[in-house]
């Protein structure tokens, strides 16, 4: 990805974040916000933080299962690389943290970055289908207050769209893997009328990409991937419930699942590094469905975002320092990898 494209994406993301922050703060009573923060019970922060890091560790465990067809990698390398990747997503634009994560592990384990990145595509698909499960459970269990039928309808619509998207991606990957030449031919015919000069480049990229994908093949690795996926999201949703309780908001556990669905959609929207603004607006919107005031909702959103942003960023930077790397060097190397693969 060229520097110019990165600059454009960063600028666009900054504009989106600025608009979201303007919408959030334009009618906020800061005195009420201060009162909400004053009521915060800090005892809930420690277990929430522990669960958050457990979810990152479980991500490393799942990544190990996904990489087994390529190499039996070490959790001692997988966990720090996972933290480095999430740290980079918080600090770099255009979700470059995924490439940083792939480069970090590939450098330690002696695996090609493209092959490691292919495993991260499977990693994201696992996340997608797990959150779809959360979405379905939320549909059938959540009970929103009267007058919020529109929100629930919008959530259902978003779920169907996301489900269709993930099914489409899964089918495409299956066809690309099993019927490579046929699938590439279809892609070439679709691309040719729109961008004929990109046909050969896309063909090369897809061939390189699919050569790196290795689906888990043994029963143990498949079960491990499924179980770890469920545990990852359980450990990600539970802290949301703890944060609500920290502010004295007592809602059923399905409310935390409802909020998580909104947050997942929020991080798909282009925004500044760290998803500032979009993340907060999604959280406040979800909380408003339970008739929680704007000031309290925004206070909760700020703490939830801070708990997900600062700890992993600090620990990720420590892992980067331990590996004697820098954000600039690793981002330059990942950009070079991308250019070579294009």
Coordinates of C-alpha atoms in Angstrom, one line a residue:
X1 CA 0.0 0.0 0.0
X2 CA 1.5 3.3 -1.1
X3 CA 2.2 6.2 1.2
X4 CA -0.3 8.4 -0.7
X5 CA -3.1 5.8 -0.3
X6 CA -2.3 5.5 3.4
X7 CA -2.4 9.3 3.8
X8 CA -5.8 9.4 2.1
X9 CA -7.2 6.6 4.3
X10 CA -5.8 8.3 7.4
X11 CA -7.3 11.7 6.5
X12 CA -10.7 10.1 5.7
X13 CA -10.6 8.2 8.9
X14 CA -9.7 11.3 10.9
X15 CA -12.7 13.2 9.3
X16 CA -15.1 10.3 10.2
X17 CA -13.8 10.2 13.8
X18 CA -14.1 14.0 14.1
X19 CA -17.7 13.9 13.0
X20 CA -18.5 11.2 15.5
X21 CA -16.9 13.1 18.3
X22 CA -18.8 16.2 17.3
X23 CA -22.1 14.3 17.4
X24 CA -21.2 12.8 20.8
X25 CA -20.1 16.0 22.6
X26 CA -22.3 18.7 21.1
X27 CA -25.1 18.3 23.7
X28 CA -23.2 16.8 26.6
X29 CA -23.5 18.2 30.2
X30 CA -20.0 17.8 31.4
X31 CA -21.1 18.3 35.0
X32 CA -23.2 15.2 34.7
X33 CA -20.3 13.3 33.1
X34 CA -18.1 14.2 36.0
X35 CA -20.8 12.9 38.4
X36 CA -20.9 9.6 36.4
X37 CA -17.1 9.2 36.6
X38 CA -17.3 10.0 40.4
X39 CA -19.6 6.9 40.8
X40 CA -17.1 4.6 39.1
X41 CA -16.4 1.5 41.2
X42 CA -12.7 0.8 40.3
X43 CA -12.8 -2.7 41.8
X44 CA -14.4 -4.0 38.6
X45 CA -11.5 -2.7 36.4
X46 CA -9.0 -5.4 37.5
X47 CA -11.0 -8.5 36.6
X48 CA -12.1 -6.7 33.4
X49 CA -8.4 -6.1 32.5
X50 CA -7.4 -9.7 33.3
X51 CA -10.2 -11.1 31.1
X52 CA -9.2 -8.8 28.3
X53 CA -5.6 -10.2 28.3
X54 CA -6.9 -13.7 28.6
X55 CA -8.9 -13.1 25.4
X56 CA -5.6 -12.0 23.7
X57 CA -3.9 -15.1 24.9
X58 CA -6.7 -17.3 23.6
X59 CA -6.3 -15.5 20.3
X60 CA -2.7 -16.7 20.3
X61 CA -3.9 -20.2 21.1
X62 CA -6.4 -20.2 18.2
X63 CA -3.7 -18.8 15.9
X64 CA -1.5 -21.7 16.8
X65 CA -4.2 -24.1 15.7
X66 CA -4.7 -22.2 12.4
X67 CA -0.9 -22.3 11.7
X68 CA -0.5 -26.0 12.5
X69 CA -0.8 -27.0 8.8
X70 CA 2.2 -24.7 8.1
X71 CA 4.3 -25.1 11.3
X72 CA 3.9 -26.0 15.0
X73 CA 4.6 -22.4 16.2
X74 CA 5.4 -21.4 19.8
X75 CA 2.9 -19.7 22.0
X76 CA 5.9 -17.8 23.4
X77 CA 6.1 -16.1 19.9
X78 CA 2.4 -16.1 19.1
X79 CA 1.2 -14.2 22.2
X80 CA 3.7 -11.3 21.9
X81 CA 3.1 -11.0 18.2
X82 CA -0.7 -10.8 18.9
X83 CA -0.2 -8.0 21.4
X84 CA 2.2 -6.2 19.0
X85 CA -0.5 -6.5 16.2
X86 CA -3.2 -5.0 18.3
X87 CA -0.9 -2.3 19.6
X88 CA -0.2 -1.4 16.0
X89 CA -3.9 -1.3 15.1
X90 CA -4.3 1.3 17.8
X91 CA -1.4 3.5 16.6
X92 CA -1.3 2.9 12.8
X93 CA -3.9 3.7 10.1
X94 CA -5.6 1.4 7.7
X95 CA -5.5 -1.6 10.1
X96 CA -1.8 -2.1 9.4
X97 CA -1.6 -4.0 12.7
X98 CA -2.6 -7.2 10.8
X99 CA 0.5 -6.9 8.6
X100 CA 2.6 -6.0 11.6
X101 CA 1.3 -9.0 13.4
X102 CA 2.1 -11.3 10.5
X103 CA 5.5 -9.8 10.0
X104 CA 6.4 -10.1 13.7
X105 CA 5.5 -13.8 13.9
X106 CA 7.0 -14.6 10.5
X107 CA 10.3 -13.0 11.5
X108 CA 10.4 -15.0 14.7
X109 CA 9.3 -18.4 13.3
X110 CA 11.0 -18.1 9.9
X111 CA 7.6 -18.2 8.0
X112 CA 6.8 -16.1 5.0
X113 CA 4.7 -13.1 5.8
X114 CA 2.1 -13.9 3.1
X115 CA 1.6 -17.4 4.6
X116 CA 1.1 -16.0 8.1
X117 CA -1.2 -13.3 6.8
X118 CA -3.3 -15.9 5.1
X119 CA -3.8 -17.6 8.5
X120 CA -5.0 -14.2 9.8
X121 CA -7.7 -14.2 7.1
X122 CA -9.0 -17.4 8.6
X123 CA -8.6 -15.9 12.0
X124 CA -10.9 -13.0 11.0
X125 CA -13.4 -15.4 9.5
X126 CA -13.5 -17.3 12.8
X127 CA -14.2 -14.1 14.5
X128 CA -16.9 -13.3 12.0
X129 CA -18.8 -16.5 12.4
X130 CA -18.5 -16.4 16.2
X131 CA -19.9 -12.9 16.4
X132 CA -22.7 -14.0 14.1
X133 CA -23.5 -16.6 16.7
X134 CA -23.5 -13.9 19.4
X135 CA -25.8 -11.9 17.1
X136 CA -28.3 -14.7 16.7
X137 CA -28.3 -15.4 20.5
X138 CA -28.9 -11.7 21.1
X139 CA -31.8 -11.7 18.6
X140 CA -33.7 -14.3 20.5
X141 CA -32.9 -13.3 24.0
X142 CA -32.6 -9.5 24.2
X143 CA -35.5 -7.5 25.5
X144 CA -35.2 -3.9 24.7
X145 CA -37.4 -1.2 26.4
X146 CA -40.6 -0.1 24.7
X147 CA -40.1 2.1 21.7
X148 CA -36.8 0.5 20.6
X149 CA -38.2 -1.8 18.0
X150 CA -36.4 0.2 15.2
X151 CA -33.0 -0.5 16.8
X152 CA -33.7 -4.2 17.1
X153 CA -34.9 -4.3 13.4
X154 CA -31.7 -2.5 12.3
X155 CA -29.6 -5.0 14.2
X156 CA -31.4 -7.9 12.5
X157 CA -30.8 -6.3 9.1
X158 CA -27.1 -5.8 9.9
X159 CA -26.9 -9.4 11.0
X160 CA -28.3 -10.7 7.7
X161 CA -26.0 -8.5 5.7
X162 CA -23.0 -9.6 7.6
X163 CA -24.1 -13.2 7.5
X164 CA -24.4 -13.0 3.7
X165 CA -21.0 -11.3 3.4
X166 CA -19.2 -14.0 5.4
X167 CA -20.9 -16.8 3.6
X168 CA -19.9 -15.2 0.3
X169 CA -16.2 -14.9 1.5
X170 CA -16.2 -18.5 2.7
X171 CA -17.6 -19.8 -0.6
X172 CA -15.1 -17.7 -2.5
X173 CA -12.2 -19.1 -0.5
X174 CA -13.5 -22.6 -0.9
X175 CA -13.8 -22.3 -4.7
X176 CA -10.4 -20.5 -4.9
X177 CA -8.8 -23.4 -3.0
X178 CA -10.6 -26.3 -4.8
X179 CA -11.2 -24.8 -8.2
X180 CA -8.4 -22.3 -8.5
X181 CA -8.3 -21.8 -12.3
X182 CA -12.1 -21.7 -12.7
X183 CA -12.4 -19.1 -9.9
X184 CA -9.6 -16.9 -11.2
X185 CA -11.1 -17.0 -14.6
X186 CA -14.4 -15.7 -13.2
X187 CA -12.6 -13.0 -11.3
X188 CA -10.7 -12.0 -14.4
X189 CA -14.0 -11.7 -16.5
X190 CA -15.6 -9.6 -13.7
X191 CA -12.5 -7.3 -13.3
X192 CA -11.7 -6.8 -17.0
X193 CA -14.5 -4.4 -17.9
X194 CA -13.9 -2.2 -14.8
X195 CA -10.1 -2.2 -14.5
X196 CA -8.4 -4.2 -17.3
X197 CA -4.9 -3.2 -16.2
X198 CA -5.4 -4.8 -12.8
X199 CA -6.3 -8.2 -14.0
X200 CA -2.8 -9.7 -14.0
X201 CA -1.9 -8.1 -10.7
X202 CA -5.1 -9.5 -9.0
X203 CA -4.4 -12.9 -10.5
X204 CA -0.9 -12.9 -9.1
X205 CA -2.1 -11.7 -5.7
X206 CA -4.8 -14.3 -5.4
X207 CA -2.5 -17.2 -6.5
X208 CA 0.1 -16.1 -3.9
X209 CA -2.6 -15.7 -1.2
X210 CA -4.3 -19.1 -1.8
X211 CA -1.0 -20.9 -1.8
X212 CA -0.5 -19.7 1.8
X213 CA -3.9 -20.7 3.1
X214 CA -3.9 -24.0 5.0
X215 CA -7.2 -25.0 6.6
X216 CA -7.1 -27.0 9.9
X217 CA -7.3 -30.7 8.9
X218 CA -7.3 -32.7 12.1
X219 CA -10.2 -33.1 14.4
X220 CA -8.1 -31.8 17.3
X221 CA -7.2 -28.6 15.5
X222 CA -10.7 -28.0 14.3
X223 CA -12.2 -28.5 17.8
X224 CA -9.5 -26.3 19.3
X225 CA -10.2 -23.6 16.8
X226 CA -14.0 -23.7 17.6
X227 CA -13.6 -23.8 21.4
X228 CA -11.0 -21.1 21.5
X229 CA -13.2 -18.9 19.3
X230 CA -16.1 -19.2 21.7
X231 CA -13.8 -18.5 24.7
X232 CA -12.2 -15.5 23.0
X233 CA -15.5 -13.8 22.7
X234 CA -16.8 -14.8 26.1
X235 CA -13.7 -13.2 27.6
X236 CA -14.3 -10.1 25.4
X237 CA -18.0 -9.7 26.3
X238 CA -17.7 -10.3 30.0
X239 CA -15.6 -7.2 30.7
X240 CA -18.4 -5.1 29.1
X241 CA -20.8 -6.4 31.7
X242 CA -18.2 -5.6 34.4
X243 CA -17.9 -2.1 33.1
X244 CA -21.6 -1.6 33.2
X245 CA -21.7 -2.7 36.8
X246 CA -18.7 -0.4 37.6
X247 CA -21.0 2.5 36.7
X248 CA -24.0 1.0 38.7
X249 CA -25.8 -0.1 35.6
X250 CA -27.4 -3.5 36.2
X251 CA -28.5 -5.1 32.9
X252 CA -28.9 -8.8 31.9
X253 CA -25.7 -10.4 30.4
X254 CA -27.4 -10.2 26.9
X255 CA -27.0 -6.4 27.1
X256 CA -23.2 -6.8 27.0
X257 CA -23.6 -9.0 23.9
X258 CA -25.8 -6.4 22.3
X259 CA -23.2 -3.7 23.0
X260 CA -20.4 -5.9 21.6
X261 CA -22.3 -6.4 18.3
X262 CA -22.5 -2.6 17.9
X263 CA -18.7 -2.3 18.7
X264 CA -17.9 -5.0 16.1
X265 CA -19.7 -3.1 13.4
X266 CA -18.0 0.2 14.6
X267 CA -14.5 -1.1 14.0
X268 CA -15.5 -1.9 10.4
X269 CA -16.1 1.8 9.7
X270 CA -13.1 3.8 8.5
X271 CA -11.8 5.9 11.5
X272 CA -8.7 7.3 13.1
X273 CA -6.2 4.8 14.6
X274 CA -7.7 3.3 17.7
X275 CA -11.2 3.7 16.3
X276 CA -11.7 6.9 18.3
X277 CA -15.1 8.4 17.9
X278 CA -16.7 5.5 15.9
X279 CA -16.2 3.1 18.8
X280 CA -17.6 5.6 21.3
X281 CA -20.6 6.5 19.2
X282 CA -21.5 2.8 18.7
X283 CA -21.2 2.2 22.4
X284 CA -23.4 5.2 23.3
X285 CA -26.0 4.2 20.6
X286 CA -26.2 0.7 22.0
X287 CA -26.6 2.0 25.6
X288 CA -29.2 4.4 24.5
X289 CA -31.4 1.4 23.5
X290 CA -31.6 0.7 27.3
X291 CA -32.6 4.3 28.0
X292 CA -29.2 5.2 29.7
X293 CA -28.6 8.9 29.7
X294 CA -26.1 10.4 27.2
X295 CA -23.6 11.5 29.9
X296 CA -23.5 8.2 31.7
X297 CA -23.4 6.3 28.4
X298 CA -20.5 8.4 27.1
X299 CA -18.6 7.9 30.4
X300 CA -19.0 4.1 30.1
X301 CA -17.9 4.3 26.4
X302 CA -14.8 6.2 27.3
X303 CA -13.8 3.7 30.0
X304 CA -14.5 0.7 27.8
X305 CA -12.4 2.1 25.0
X306 CA -9.6 3.1 27.4
X307 CA -9.5 -0.4 28.8
X308 CA -9.1 -1.9 25.4
X309 CA -6.7 0.8 24.1
X310 CA -4.1 1.7 26.7
X311 CA -3.1 -1.6 28.3
X312 CA -2.6 -3.6 25.1
X313 CA -0.8 -0.6 23.6
X314 CA 1.7 -0.3 26.5
X315 CA 2.3 -4.1 26.7
X316 CA 2.6 -4.3 22.9
X317 CA 5.2 -1.5 22.8
X318 CA 7.1 -3.4 25.6
X319 CA 7.1 -6.5 23.4
X320 CA 8.3 -4.5 20.5
X321 CA 11.1 -3.0 22.6
X322 CA 12.0 -6.5 23.9
X323 CA 12.3 -7.7 20.3
X324 CA 14.5 -4.8 19.4
X325 CA 12.1 -3.5 16.8
X326 CA 10.4 -0.1 16.2
X327 CA 7.0 0.9 14.8
X328 CA 8.7 2.8 12.0
X329 CA 11.0 -0.1 11.0
X330 CA 8.3 -2.8 11.2
X331 CA 5.7 -0.7 9.3
X332 CA 8.3 0.1 6.6
X333 CA 9.1 -3.6 6.3
X334 CA 5.4 -4.6 6.1
X335 CA 4.8 -2.0 3.5
X336 CA 7.7 -3.4 1.4
X337 CA 6.2 -6.9 1.8
X338 CA 2.8 -5.6 0.6
X339 CA 4.5 -3.9 -2.4
X340 CA 6.4 -7.1 -3.3
X341 CA 3.1 -9.1 -3.1
X342 CA 1.3 -6.6 -5.3

